Coordinates of C-alpha atoms in Angstrom, one line a residue:
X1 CA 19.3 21.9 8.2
X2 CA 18.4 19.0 5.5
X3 CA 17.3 16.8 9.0
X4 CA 14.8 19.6 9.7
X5 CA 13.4 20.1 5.9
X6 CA 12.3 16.3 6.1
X7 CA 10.8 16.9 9.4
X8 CA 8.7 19.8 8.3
X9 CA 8.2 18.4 4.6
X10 CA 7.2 14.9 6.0
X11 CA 4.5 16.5 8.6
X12 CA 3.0 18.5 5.9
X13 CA 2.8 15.5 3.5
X14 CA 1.3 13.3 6.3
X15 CA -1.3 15.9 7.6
X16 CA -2.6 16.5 3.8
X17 CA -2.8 12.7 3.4
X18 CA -4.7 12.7 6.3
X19 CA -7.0 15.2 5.5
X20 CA -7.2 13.7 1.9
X21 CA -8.6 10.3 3.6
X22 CA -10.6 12.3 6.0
X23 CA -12.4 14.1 3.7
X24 CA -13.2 11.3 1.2
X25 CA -14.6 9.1 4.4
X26 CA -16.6 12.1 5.2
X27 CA -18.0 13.0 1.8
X28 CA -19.2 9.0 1.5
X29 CA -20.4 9.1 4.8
X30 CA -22.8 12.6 4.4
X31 CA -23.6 10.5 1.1
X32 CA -25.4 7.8 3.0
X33 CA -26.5 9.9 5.3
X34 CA -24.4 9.3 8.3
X35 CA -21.5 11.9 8.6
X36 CA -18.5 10.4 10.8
X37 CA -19.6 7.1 10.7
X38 CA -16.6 5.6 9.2
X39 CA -14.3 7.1 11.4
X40 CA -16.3 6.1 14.0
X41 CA -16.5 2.3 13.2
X42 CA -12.8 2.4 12.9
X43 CA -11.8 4.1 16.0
X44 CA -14.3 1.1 17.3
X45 CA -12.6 -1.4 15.8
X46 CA -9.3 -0.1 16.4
X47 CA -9.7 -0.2 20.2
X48 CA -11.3 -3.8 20.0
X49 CA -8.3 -4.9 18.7
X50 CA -6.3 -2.5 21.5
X51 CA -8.0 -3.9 24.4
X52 CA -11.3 -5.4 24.8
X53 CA -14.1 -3.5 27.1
X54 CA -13.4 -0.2 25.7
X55 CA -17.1 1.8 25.3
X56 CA -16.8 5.0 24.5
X57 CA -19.2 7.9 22.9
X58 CA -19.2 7.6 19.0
X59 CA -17.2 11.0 19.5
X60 CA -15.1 9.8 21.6
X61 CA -14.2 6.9 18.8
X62 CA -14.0 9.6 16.0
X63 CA -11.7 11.8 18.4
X64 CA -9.3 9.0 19.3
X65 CA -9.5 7.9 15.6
X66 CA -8.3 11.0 14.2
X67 CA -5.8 11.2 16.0
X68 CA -4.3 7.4 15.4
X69 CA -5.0 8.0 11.6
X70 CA -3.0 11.9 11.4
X71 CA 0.0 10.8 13.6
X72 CA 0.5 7.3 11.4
X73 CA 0.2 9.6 8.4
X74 CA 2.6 11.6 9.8
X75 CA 5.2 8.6 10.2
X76 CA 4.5 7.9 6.9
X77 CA 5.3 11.4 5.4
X78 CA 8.6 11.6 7.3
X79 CA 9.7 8.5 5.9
X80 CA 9.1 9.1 2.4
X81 CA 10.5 12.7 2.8
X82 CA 13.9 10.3 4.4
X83 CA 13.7 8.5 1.5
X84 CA 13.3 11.4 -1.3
X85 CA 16.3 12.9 0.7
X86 CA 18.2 9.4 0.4
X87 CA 17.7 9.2 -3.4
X88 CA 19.9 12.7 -3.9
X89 CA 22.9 10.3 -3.6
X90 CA 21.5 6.8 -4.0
X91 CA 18.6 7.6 -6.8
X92 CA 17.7 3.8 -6.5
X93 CA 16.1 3.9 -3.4
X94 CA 13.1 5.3 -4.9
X95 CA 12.5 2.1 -7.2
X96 CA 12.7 0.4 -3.3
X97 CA 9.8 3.2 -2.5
X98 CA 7.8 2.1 -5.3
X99 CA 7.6 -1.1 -4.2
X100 CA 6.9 -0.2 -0.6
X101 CA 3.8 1.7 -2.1
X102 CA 2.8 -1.4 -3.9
X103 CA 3.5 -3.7 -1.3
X104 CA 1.3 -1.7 1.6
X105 CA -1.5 -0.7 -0.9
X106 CA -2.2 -4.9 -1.2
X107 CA -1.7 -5.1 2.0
X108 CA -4.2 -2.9 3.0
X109 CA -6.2 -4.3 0.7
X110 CA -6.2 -7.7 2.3
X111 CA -6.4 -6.3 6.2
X112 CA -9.4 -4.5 4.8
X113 CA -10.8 -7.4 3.2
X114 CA -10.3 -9.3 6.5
X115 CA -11.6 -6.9 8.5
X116 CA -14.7 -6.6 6.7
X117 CA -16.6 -9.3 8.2
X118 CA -20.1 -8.6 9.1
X119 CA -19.4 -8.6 12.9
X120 CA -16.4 -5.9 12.8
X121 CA -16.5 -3.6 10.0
X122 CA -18.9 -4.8 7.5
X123 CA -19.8 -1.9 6.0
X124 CA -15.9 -0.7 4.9
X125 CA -14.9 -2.1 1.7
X126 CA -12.3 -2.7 0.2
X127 CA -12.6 0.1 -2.7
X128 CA -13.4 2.8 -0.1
X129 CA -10.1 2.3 1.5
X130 CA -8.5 1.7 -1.5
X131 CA -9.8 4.7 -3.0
X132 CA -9.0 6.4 0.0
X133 CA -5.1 5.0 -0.4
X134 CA -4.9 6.7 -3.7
X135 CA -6.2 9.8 -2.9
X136 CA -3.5 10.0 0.0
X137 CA -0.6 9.0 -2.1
X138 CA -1.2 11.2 -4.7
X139 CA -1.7 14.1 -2.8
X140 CA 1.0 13.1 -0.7
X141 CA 3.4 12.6 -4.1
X142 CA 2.1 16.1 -5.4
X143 CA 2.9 18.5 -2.4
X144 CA 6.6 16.0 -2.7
X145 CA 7.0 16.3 -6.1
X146 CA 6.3 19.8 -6.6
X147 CA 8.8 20.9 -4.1
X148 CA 11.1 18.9 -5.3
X149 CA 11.0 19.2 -9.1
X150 CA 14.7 17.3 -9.8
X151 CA 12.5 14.4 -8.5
X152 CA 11.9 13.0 -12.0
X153 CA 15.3 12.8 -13.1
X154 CA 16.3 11.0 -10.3
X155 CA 13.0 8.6 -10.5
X156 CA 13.8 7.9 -13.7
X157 CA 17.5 6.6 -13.8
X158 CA 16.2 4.5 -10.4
X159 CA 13.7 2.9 -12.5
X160 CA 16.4 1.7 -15.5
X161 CA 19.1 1.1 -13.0
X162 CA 21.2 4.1 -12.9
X163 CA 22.8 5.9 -10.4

């Protein structure tokens, strides 16, 4: 029964984080004047990187992009949902989450500073995605949080050592 509450738990987290990311792109992009650009440069990029002599529609990018973007959201809720279920009897794991956070916001950080060269995605910087990150994780940590209240307790003794 647990196995399925972190199935179910980690979809919903993933599919709000998603939609959190999703909805800042969008609200930047109807700011400049081009709605569903920047999922559309990504999905473009993306399948540069996934095989070269892919042309597709715009549409088609933003499609294929969306769906690449909610299912590794997805993958990420279910494994923080794991890993909030791991820390009812080894409360240390979630100092190990906090550093995973850490650790894949720089990260994403650097592939988007890499990635921002003029000939692939010039026009993403590094604060919109990082932006975007936050906006994810803490939507993300709200919805986990809030159904799981006895979070903090357990947070806290991982953070002094405690088990």
């Amino acid at each position: 029964m647990a196995n399925e509450r972190v199935w179910k738990e980690g979809l919903v987290a993933g599919v709000l984080g998603a939609g959190a990311v999703a909805l800042w792109f969008l609200i930047l992009d109807l700011l400049a004047g081009a709605p569903l650009a920047t999922p559309a440069l990504l999905g473009r990029t993306l399948f540069s990187v996934l095989g070269k002599g892919i042309d597709w529609t715009p549409s088609a990018y933003v499609a294929a992009y969306t769906i690449f973007h909610v299912a590794a959201f997805v993958v990420v809720g279910i494994i923080v949902r794991a890993v909030v279920e791991a820390s009812e009897s080894i409360p240390g794991v979630l100092a190990g989450l906090l550093l995973f956070f850490v650790i894949f916001e720089l990260g994403s950080y650097y592939i988007t500073a890499f990635l921002s060269q003029p000939e692939t995605m010039g026009r993403l910087s590094w604060w919109r995605v990082g932006v975007a990150n936050l906006i994810a994780a803490v939507v993300m940590g709200w919805y986990l949080w809030h159904g799981h209240p006895e979070l903090k307790s357990r947070f806290s003794r991982a953070l002094v050592g405690q088990s």
